[in-house]
MMTF fields as JSON, N, C-alpha, C and O atoms, coordinates in Angstrom:
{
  "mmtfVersion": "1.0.0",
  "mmtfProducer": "UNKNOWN",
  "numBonds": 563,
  "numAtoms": 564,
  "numGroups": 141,
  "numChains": 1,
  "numModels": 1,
  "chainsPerModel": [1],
  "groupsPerChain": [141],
  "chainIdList": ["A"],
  "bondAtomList": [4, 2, 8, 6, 12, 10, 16, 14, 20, 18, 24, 22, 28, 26, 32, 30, 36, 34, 40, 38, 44, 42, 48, 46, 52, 50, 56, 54, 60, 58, 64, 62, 68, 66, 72, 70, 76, 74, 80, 78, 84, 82, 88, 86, 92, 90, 96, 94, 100, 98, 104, 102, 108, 106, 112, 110, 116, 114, 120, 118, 124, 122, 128, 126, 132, 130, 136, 134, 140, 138, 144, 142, 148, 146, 152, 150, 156, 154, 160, 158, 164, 162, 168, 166, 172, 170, 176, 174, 180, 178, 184, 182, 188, 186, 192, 190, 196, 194, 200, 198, 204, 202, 208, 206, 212, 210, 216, 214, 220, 218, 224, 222, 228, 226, 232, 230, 236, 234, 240, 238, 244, 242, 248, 246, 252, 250, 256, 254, 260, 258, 264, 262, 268, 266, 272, 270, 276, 274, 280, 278, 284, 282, 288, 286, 292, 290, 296, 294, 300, 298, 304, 302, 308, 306, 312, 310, 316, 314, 320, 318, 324, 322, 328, 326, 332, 330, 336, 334, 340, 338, 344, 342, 348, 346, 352, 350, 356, 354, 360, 358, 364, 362, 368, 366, 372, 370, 376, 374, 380, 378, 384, 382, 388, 386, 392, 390, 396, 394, 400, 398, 404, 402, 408, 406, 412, 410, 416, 414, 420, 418, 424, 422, 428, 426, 432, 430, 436, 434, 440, 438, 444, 442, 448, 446, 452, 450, 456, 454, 460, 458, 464, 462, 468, 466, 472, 470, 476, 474, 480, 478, 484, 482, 488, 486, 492, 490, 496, 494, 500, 498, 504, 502, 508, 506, 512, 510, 516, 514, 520, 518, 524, 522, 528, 526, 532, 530, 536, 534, 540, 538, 544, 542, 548, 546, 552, 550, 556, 554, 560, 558],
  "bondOrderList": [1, 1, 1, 1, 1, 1, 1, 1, 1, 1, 1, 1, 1, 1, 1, 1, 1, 1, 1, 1, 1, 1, 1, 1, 1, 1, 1, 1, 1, 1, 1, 1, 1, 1, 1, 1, 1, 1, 1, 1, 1, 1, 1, 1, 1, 1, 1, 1, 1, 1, 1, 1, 1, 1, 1, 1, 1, 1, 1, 1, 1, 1, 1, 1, 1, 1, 1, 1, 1, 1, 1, 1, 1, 1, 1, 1, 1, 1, 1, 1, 1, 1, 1, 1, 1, 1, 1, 1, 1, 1, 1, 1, 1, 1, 1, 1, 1, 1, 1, 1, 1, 1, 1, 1, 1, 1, 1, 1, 1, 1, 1, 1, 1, 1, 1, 1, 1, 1, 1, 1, 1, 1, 1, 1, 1, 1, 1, 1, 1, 1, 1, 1, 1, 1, 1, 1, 1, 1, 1, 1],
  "groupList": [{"groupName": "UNK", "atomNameList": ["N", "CA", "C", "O"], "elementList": ["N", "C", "C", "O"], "formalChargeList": [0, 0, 0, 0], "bondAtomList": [1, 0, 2, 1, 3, 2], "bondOrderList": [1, 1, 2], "singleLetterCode": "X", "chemCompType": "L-PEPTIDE LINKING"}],
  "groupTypeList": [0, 0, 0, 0, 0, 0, 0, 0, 0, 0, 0, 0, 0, 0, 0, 0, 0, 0, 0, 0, 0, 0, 0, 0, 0, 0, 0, 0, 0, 0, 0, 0, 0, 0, 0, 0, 0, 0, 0, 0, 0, 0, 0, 0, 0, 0, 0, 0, 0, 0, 0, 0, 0, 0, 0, 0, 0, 0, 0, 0, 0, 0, 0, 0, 0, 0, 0, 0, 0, 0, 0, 0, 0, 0, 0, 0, 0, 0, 0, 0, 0, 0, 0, 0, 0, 0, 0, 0, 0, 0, 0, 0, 0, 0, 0, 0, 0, 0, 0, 0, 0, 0, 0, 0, 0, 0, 0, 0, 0, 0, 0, 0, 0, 0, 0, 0, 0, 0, 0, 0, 0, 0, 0, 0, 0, 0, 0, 0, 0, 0, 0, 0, 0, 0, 0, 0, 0, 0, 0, 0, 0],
  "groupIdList": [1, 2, 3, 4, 5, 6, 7, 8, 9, 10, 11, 12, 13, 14, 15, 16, 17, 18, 19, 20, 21, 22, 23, 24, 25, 26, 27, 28, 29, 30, 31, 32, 33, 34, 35, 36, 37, 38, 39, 40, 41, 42, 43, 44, 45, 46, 47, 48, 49, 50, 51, 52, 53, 54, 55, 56, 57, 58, 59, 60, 61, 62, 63, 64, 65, 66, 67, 68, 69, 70, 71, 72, 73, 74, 75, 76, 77, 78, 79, 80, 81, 82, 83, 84, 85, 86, 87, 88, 89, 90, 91, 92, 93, 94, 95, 96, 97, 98, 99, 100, 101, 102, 103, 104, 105, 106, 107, 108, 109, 110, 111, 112, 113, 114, 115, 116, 117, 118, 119, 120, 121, 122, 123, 124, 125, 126, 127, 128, 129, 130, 131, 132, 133, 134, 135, 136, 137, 138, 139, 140, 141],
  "secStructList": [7, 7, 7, 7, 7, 3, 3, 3, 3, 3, 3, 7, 7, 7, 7, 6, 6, 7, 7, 7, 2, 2, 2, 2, 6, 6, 6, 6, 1, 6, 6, 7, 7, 7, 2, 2, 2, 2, 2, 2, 2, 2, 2, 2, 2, 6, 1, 6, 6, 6, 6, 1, 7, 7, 7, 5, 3, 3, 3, 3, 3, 6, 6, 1, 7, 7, 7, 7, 7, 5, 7, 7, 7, 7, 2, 2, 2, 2, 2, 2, 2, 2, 6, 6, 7, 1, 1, 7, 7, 1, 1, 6, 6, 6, 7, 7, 7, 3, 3, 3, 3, 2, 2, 2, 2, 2, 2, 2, 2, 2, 2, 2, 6, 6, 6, 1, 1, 7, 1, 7, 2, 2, 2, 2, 2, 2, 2, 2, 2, 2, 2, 2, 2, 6, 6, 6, 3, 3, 3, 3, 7],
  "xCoordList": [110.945, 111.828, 111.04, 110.429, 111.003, 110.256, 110.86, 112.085, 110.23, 110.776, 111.34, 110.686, 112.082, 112.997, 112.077, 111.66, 111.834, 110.901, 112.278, 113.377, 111.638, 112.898, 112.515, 111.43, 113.708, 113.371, 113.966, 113.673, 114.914, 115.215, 115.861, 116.655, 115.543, 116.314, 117.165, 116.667, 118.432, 119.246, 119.867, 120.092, 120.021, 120.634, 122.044, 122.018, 123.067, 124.232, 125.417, 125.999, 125.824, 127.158, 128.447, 128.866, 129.012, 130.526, 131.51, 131.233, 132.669, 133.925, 133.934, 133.929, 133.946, 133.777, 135.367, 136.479, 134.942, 136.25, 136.683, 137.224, 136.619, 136.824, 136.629, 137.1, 135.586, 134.405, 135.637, 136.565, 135.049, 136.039, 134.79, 133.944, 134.965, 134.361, 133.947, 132.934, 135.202, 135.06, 133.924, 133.101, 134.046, 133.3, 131.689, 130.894, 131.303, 130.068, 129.783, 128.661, 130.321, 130.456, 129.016, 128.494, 128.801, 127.894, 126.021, 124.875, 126.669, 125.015, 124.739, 123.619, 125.441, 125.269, 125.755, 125.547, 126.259, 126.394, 125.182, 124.998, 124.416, 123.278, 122.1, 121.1, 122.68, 121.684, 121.859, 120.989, 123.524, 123.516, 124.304, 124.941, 124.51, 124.888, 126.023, 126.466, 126.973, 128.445, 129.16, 128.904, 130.145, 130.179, 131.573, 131.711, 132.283, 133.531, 132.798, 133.061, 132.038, 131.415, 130.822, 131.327, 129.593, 129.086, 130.353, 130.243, 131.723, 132.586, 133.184, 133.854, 133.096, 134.107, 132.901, 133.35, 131.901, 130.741, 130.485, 129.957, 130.759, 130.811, 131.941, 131.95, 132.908, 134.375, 134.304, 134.228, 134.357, 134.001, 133.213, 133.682, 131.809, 130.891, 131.207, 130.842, 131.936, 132.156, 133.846, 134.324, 134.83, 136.054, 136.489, 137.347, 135.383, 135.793, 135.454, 135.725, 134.823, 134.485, 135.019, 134.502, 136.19, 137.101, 137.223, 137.448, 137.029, 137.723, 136.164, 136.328, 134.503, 133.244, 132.969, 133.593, 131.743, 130.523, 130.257, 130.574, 129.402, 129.008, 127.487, 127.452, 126.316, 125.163, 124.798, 124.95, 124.355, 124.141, 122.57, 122.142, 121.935, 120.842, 120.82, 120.449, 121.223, 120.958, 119.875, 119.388, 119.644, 117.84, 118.784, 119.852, 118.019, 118.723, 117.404, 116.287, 117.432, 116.621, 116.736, 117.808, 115.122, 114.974, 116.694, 117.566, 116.491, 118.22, 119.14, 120.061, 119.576, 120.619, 121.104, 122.212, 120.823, 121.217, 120.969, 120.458, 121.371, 121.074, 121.8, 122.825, 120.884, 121.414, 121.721, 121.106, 122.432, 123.241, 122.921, 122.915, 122.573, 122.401, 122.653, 122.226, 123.946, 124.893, 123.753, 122.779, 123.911, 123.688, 124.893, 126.033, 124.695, 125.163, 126.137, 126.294, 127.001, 127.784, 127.25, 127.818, 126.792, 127.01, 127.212, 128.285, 125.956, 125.918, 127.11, 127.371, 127.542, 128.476, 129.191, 129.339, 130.047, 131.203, 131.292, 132.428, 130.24, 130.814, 131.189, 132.068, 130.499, 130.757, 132.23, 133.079, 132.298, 133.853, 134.956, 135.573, 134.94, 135.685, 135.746, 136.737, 134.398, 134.655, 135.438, 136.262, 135.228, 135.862, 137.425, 138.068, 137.981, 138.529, 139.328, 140.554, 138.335, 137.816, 137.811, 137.501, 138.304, 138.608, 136.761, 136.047, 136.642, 135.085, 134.799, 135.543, 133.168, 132.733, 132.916, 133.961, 132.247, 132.393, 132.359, 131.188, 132.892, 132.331, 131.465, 131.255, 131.014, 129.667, 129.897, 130.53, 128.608, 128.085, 127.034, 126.213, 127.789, 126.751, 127.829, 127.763, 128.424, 129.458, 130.961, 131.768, 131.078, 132.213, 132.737, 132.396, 133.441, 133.323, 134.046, 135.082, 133.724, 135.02, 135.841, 136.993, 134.538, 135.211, 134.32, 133.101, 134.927, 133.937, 134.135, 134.969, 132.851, 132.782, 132.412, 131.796, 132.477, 131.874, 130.346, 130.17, 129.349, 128.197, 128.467, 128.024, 128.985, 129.835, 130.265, 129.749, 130.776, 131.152, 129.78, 129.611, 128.726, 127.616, 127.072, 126.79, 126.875, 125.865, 126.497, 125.784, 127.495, 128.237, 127.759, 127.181, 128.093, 127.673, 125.861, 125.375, 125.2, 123.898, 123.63, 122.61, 124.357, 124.083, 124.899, 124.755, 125.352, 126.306, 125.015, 124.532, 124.486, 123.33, 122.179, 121.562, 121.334, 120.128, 119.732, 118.546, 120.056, 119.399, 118.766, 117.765, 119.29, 118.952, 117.799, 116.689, 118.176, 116.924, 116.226, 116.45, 114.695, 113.232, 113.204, 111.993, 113.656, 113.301, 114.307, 115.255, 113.366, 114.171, 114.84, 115.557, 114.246, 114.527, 116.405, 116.481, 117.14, 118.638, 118.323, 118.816, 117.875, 117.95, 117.13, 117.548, 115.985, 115.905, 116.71, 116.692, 117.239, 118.892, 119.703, 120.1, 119.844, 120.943, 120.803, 121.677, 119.189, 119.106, 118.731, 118.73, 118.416, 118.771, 120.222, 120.572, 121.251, 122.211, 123.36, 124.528, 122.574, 122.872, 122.618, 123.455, 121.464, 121.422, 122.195, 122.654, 122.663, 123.499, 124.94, 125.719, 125.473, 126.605, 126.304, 127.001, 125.417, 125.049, 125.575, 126.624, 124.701, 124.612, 126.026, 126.335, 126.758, 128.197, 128.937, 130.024, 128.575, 130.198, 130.15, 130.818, 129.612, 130.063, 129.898, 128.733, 130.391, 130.085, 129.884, 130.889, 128.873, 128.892, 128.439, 127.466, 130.192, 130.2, 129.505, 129.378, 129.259, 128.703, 130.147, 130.121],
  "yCoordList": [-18.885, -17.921, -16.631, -16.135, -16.137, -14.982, -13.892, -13.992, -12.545, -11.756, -10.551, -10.569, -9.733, -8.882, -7.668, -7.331, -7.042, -5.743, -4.706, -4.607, -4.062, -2.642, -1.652, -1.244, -1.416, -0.056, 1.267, 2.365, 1.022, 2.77, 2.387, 1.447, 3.078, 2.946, 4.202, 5.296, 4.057, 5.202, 4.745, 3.674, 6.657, 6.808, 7.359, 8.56, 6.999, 7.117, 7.287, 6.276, 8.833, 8.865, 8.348, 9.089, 7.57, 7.483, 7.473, 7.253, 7.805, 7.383, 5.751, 5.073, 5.052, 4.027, 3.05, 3.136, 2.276, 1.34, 2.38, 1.708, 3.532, 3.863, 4.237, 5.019, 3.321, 4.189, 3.385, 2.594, 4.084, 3.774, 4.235, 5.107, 3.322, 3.584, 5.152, 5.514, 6.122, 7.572, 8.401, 9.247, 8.075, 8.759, 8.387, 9.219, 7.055, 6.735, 6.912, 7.333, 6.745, 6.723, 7.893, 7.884, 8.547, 10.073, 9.382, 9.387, 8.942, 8.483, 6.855, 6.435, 6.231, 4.866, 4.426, 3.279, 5.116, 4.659, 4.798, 4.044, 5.743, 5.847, 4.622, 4.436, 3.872, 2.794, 1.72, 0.856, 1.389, 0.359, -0.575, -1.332, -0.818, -1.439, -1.161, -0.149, -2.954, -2.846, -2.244, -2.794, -1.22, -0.145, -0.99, -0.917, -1.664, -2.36, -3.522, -3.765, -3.816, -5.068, -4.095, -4.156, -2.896, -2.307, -1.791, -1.861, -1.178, -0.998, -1.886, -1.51, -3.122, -4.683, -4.256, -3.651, -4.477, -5.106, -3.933, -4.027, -2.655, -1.421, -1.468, -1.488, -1.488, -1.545, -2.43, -2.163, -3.785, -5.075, -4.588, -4.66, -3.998, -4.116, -2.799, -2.49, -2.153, -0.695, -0.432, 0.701, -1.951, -1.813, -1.353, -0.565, -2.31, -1.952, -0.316, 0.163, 0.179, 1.693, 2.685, 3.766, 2.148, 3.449, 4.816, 4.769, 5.475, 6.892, 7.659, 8.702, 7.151, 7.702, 7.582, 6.909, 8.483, 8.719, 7.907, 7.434, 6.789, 5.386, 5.259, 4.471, 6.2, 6.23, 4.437, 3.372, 4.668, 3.052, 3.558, 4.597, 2.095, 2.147, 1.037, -0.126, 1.511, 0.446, 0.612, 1.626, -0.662, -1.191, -1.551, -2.134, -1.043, -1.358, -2.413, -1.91, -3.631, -3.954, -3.959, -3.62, -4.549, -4.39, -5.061, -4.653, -5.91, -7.141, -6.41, -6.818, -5.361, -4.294, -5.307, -4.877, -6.189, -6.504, -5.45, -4.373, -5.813, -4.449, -5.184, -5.801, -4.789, -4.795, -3.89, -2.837, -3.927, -2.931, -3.231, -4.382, -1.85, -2.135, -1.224, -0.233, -1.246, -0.108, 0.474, -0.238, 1.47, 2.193, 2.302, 2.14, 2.571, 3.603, 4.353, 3.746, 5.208, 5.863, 7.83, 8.38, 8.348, 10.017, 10.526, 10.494, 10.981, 11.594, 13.152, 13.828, 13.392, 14.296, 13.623, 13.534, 12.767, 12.151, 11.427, 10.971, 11.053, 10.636, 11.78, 11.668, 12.74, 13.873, 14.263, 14.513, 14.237, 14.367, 14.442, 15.292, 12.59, 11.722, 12.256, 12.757, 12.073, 12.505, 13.751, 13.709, 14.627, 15.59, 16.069, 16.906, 15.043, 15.481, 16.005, 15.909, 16.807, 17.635, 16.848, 15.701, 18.011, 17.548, 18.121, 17.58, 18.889, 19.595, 20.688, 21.106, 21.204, 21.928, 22.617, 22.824, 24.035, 25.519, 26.363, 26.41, 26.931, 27.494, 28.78, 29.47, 29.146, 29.481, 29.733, 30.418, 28.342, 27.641, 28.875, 29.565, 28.576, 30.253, 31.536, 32.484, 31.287, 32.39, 32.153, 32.735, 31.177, 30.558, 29.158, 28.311, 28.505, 27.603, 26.221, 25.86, 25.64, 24.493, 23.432, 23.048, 23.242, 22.561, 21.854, 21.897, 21.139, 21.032, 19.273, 18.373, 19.522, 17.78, 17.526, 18.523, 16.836, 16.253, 15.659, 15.101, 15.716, 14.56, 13.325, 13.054, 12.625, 11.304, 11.506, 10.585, 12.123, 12.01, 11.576, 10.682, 13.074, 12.89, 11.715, 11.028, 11.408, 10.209, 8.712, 7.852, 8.839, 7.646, 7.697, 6.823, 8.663, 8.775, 8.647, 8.362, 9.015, 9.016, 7.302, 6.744, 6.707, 4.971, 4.541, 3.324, 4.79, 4.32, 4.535, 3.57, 5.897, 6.02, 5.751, 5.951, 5.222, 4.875, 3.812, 4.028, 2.647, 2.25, 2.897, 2.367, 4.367, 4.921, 5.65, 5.539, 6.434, 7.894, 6.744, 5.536, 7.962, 7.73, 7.423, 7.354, 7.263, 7.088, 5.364, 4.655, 5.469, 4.267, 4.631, 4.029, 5.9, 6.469, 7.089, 7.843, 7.033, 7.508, 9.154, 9.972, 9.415, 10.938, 11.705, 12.824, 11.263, 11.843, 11.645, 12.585, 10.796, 10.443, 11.604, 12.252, 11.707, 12.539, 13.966, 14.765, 14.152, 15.782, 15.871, 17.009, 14.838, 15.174, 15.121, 15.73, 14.222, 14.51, 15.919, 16.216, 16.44, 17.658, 18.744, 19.639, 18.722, 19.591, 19.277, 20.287, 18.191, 18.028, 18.607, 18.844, 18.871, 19.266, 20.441, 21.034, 21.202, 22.788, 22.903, 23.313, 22.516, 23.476, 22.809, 23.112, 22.076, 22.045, 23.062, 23.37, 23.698, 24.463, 24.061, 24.806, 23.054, 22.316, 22.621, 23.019, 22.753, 23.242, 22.354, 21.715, 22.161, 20.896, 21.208, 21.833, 20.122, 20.828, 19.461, 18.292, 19.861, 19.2, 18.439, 17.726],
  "zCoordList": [-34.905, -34.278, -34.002, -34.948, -32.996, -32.374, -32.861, -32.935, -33.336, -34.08, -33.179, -32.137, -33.154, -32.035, -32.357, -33.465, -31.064, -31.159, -31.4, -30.854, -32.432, -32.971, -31.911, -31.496, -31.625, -30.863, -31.345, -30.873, -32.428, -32.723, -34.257, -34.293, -35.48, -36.938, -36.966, -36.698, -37.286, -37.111, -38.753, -39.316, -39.237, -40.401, -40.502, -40.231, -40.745, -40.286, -41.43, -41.822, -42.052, -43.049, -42.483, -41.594, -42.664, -42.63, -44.159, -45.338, -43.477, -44.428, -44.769, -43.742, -45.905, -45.991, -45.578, -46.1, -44.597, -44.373, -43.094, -42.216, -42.803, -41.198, -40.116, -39.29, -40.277, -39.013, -37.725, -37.894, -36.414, -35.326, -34.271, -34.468, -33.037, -31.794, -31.428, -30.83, -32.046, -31.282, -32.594, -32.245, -33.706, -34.672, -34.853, -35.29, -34.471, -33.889, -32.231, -31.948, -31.58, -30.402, -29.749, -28.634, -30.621, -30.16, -30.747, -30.299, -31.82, -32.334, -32.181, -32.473, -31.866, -31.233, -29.907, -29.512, -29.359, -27.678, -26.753, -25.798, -27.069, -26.407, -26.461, -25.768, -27.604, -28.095, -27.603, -27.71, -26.649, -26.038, -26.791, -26.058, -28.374, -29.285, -28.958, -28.415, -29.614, -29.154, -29.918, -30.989, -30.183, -30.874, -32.186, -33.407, -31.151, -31.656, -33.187, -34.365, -32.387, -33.533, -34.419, -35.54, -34.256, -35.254, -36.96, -38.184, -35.672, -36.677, -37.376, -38.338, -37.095, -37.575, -38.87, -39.844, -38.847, -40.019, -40.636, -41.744, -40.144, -41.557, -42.312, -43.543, -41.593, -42.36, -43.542, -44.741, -42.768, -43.766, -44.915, -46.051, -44.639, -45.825, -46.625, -47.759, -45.786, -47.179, -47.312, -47.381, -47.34, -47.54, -49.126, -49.522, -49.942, -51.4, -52.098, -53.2, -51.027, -51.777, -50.8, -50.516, -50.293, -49.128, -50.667, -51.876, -50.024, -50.177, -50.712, -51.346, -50.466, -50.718, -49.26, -48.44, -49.037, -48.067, -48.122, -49.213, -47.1, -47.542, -46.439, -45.495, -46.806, -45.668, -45.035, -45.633, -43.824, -43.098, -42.488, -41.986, -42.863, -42.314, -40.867, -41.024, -39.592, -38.742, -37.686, -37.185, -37.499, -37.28, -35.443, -35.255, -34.619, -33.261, -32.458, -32.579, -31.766, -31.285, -30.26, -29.759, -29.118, -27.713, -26.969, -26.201, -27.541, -26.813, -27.077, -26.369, -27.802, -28.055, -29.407, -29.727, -30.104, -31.424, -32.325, -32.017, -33.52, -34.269, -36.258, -36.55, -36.93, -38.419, -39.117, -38.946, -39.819, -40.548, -41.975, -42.411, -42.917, -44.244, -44.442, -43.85, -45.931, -46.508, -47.846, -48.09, -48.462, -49.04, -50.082, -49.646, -51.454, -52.403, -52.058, -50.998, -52.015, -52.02, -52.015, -52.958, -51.594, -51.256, -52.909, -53.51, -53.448, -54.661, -54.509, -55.504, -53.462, -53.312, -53.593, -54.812, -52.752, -52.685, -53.93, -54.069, -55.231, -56.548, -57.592, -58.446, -57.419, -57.794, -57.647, -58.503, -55.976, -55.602, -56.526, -57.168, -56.229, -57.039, -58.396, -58.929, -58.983, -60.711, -61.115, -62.028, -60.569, -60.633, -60.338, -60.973, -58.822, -58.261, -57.427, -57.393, -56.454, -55.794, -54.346, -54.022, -53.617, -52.274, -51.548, -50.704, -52.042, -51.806, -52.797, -53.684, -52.374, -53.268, -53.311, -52.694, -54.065, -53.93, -52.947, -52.569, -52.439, -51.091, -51.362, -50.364, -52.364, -52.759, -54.272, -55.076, -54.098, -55.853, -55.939, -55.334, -57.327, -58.307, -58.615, -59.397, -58.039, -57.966, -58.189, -58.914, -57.389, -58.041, -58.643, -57.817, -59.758, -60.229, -59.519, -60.079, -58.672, -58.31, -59.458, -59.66, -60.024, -61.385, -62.276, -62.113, -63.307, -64.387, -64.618, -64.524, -64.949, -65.089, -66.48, -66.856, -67.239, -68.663, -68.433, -67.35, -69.24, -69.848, -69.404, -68.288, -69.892, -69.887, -68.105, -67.473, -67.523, -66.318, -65.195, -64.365, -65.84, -64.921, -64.922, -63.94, -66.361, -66.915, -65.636, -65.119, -65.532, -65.064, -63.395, -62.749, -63.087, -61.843, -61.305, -60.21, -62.679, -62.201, -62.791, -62.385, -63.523, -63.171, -62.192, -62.07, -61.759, -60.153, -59.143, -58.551, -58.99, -58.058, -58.171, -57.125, -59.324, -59.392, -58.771, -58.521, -58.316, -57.285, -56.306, -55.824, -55.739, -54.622, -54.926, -54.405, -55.85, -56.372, -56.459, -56.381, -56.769, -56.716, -58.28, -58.488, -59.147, -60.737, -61.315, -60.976, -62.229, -63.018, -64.476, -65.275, -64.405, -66.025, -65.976, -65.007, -66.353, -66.556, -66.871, -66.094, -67.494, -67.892, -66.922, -66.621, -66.364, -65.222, -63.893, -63.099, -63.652, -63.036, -62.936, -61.967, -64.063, -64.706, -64.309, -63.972, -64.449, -63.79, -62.267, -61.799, -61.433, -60.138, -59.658, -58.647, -60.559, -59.614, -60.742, -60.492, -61.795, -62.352, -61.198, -61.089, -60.289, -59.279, -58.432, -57.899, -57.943, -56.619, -57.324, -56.401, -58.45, -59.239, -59.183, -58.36, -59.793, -59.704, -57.678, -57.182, -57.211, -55.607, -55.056, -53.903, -55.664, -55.203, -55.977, -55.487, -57.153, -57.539, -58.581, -59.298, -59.28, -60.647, -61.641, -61.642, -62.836, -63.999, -65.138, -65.451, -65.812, -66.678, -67.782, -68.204, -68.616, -70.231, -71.215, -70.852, -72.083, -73.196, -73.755, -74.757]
}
């Protein structure tokens, strides 16, 4: 089988379970890709984690085919959740949006380690301790 020349990798946040023709429509119409099918196979693959950020890696080729590979969930958007929180601080450092537990972070930074650059949990733990700091977050012992 002859292999398809790539012509463009696009990185792409959606709402998981509702992407729609008009919300891609700006960063994949230009690519030629059928926009209806792209949304059938995000929906599908990020139905069980509706209500997170859900980043997509899609690979577009010369024939206008194209693959789709989901990602992890938006170290914001678990944060979110743990907390919450409809969003963050509207200026972290100054003011508090809310507080999360140890036990809260810890959970969230094994939910995301597949993604980060480490295998270690406690260093886990303090990159997505910064994504909690520069949102608003306050985290108690």
């Amino acid at each position: 089988m002859a292999k398809h020349k790539i012509t463009r990798v696009v990185k792409i946040q959606l709402k998981a379970g509702e992407a729609g023709p008009a919300t891609v429509g700006k960063d994949l119409g230009p690519l030629g890709i059928n926009l209806m099918d792209f949304c059938r196979r995000y929906n599908a693959a990020t139905e069980a984690q509706r209500g997170f950020v859900v980043p997509a890696e899609v690979t577009v080729y010369e024939d206008r085919s194209f693959d789709l590979v989901t990602k992890m969930p938006t170290t914001a958007s678990l944060l979110r959740r743990a907390a919450g929180l409809d969003g963050g601080s509207p200026r972290p450092g100054h003011h508090t949006a809310a507080t999360i537990s140890r036990e809260q972070l810890r959970e969230v930074a094994r939910t995301k380690l597949p993604d980060l650059n480490t295998t270690d949990l406690d260093q886990a733990e303090k990159i997505i301790a910064g994504t909690a700091r520069s949102m608003g977050l306050q985290i108690k012992d």
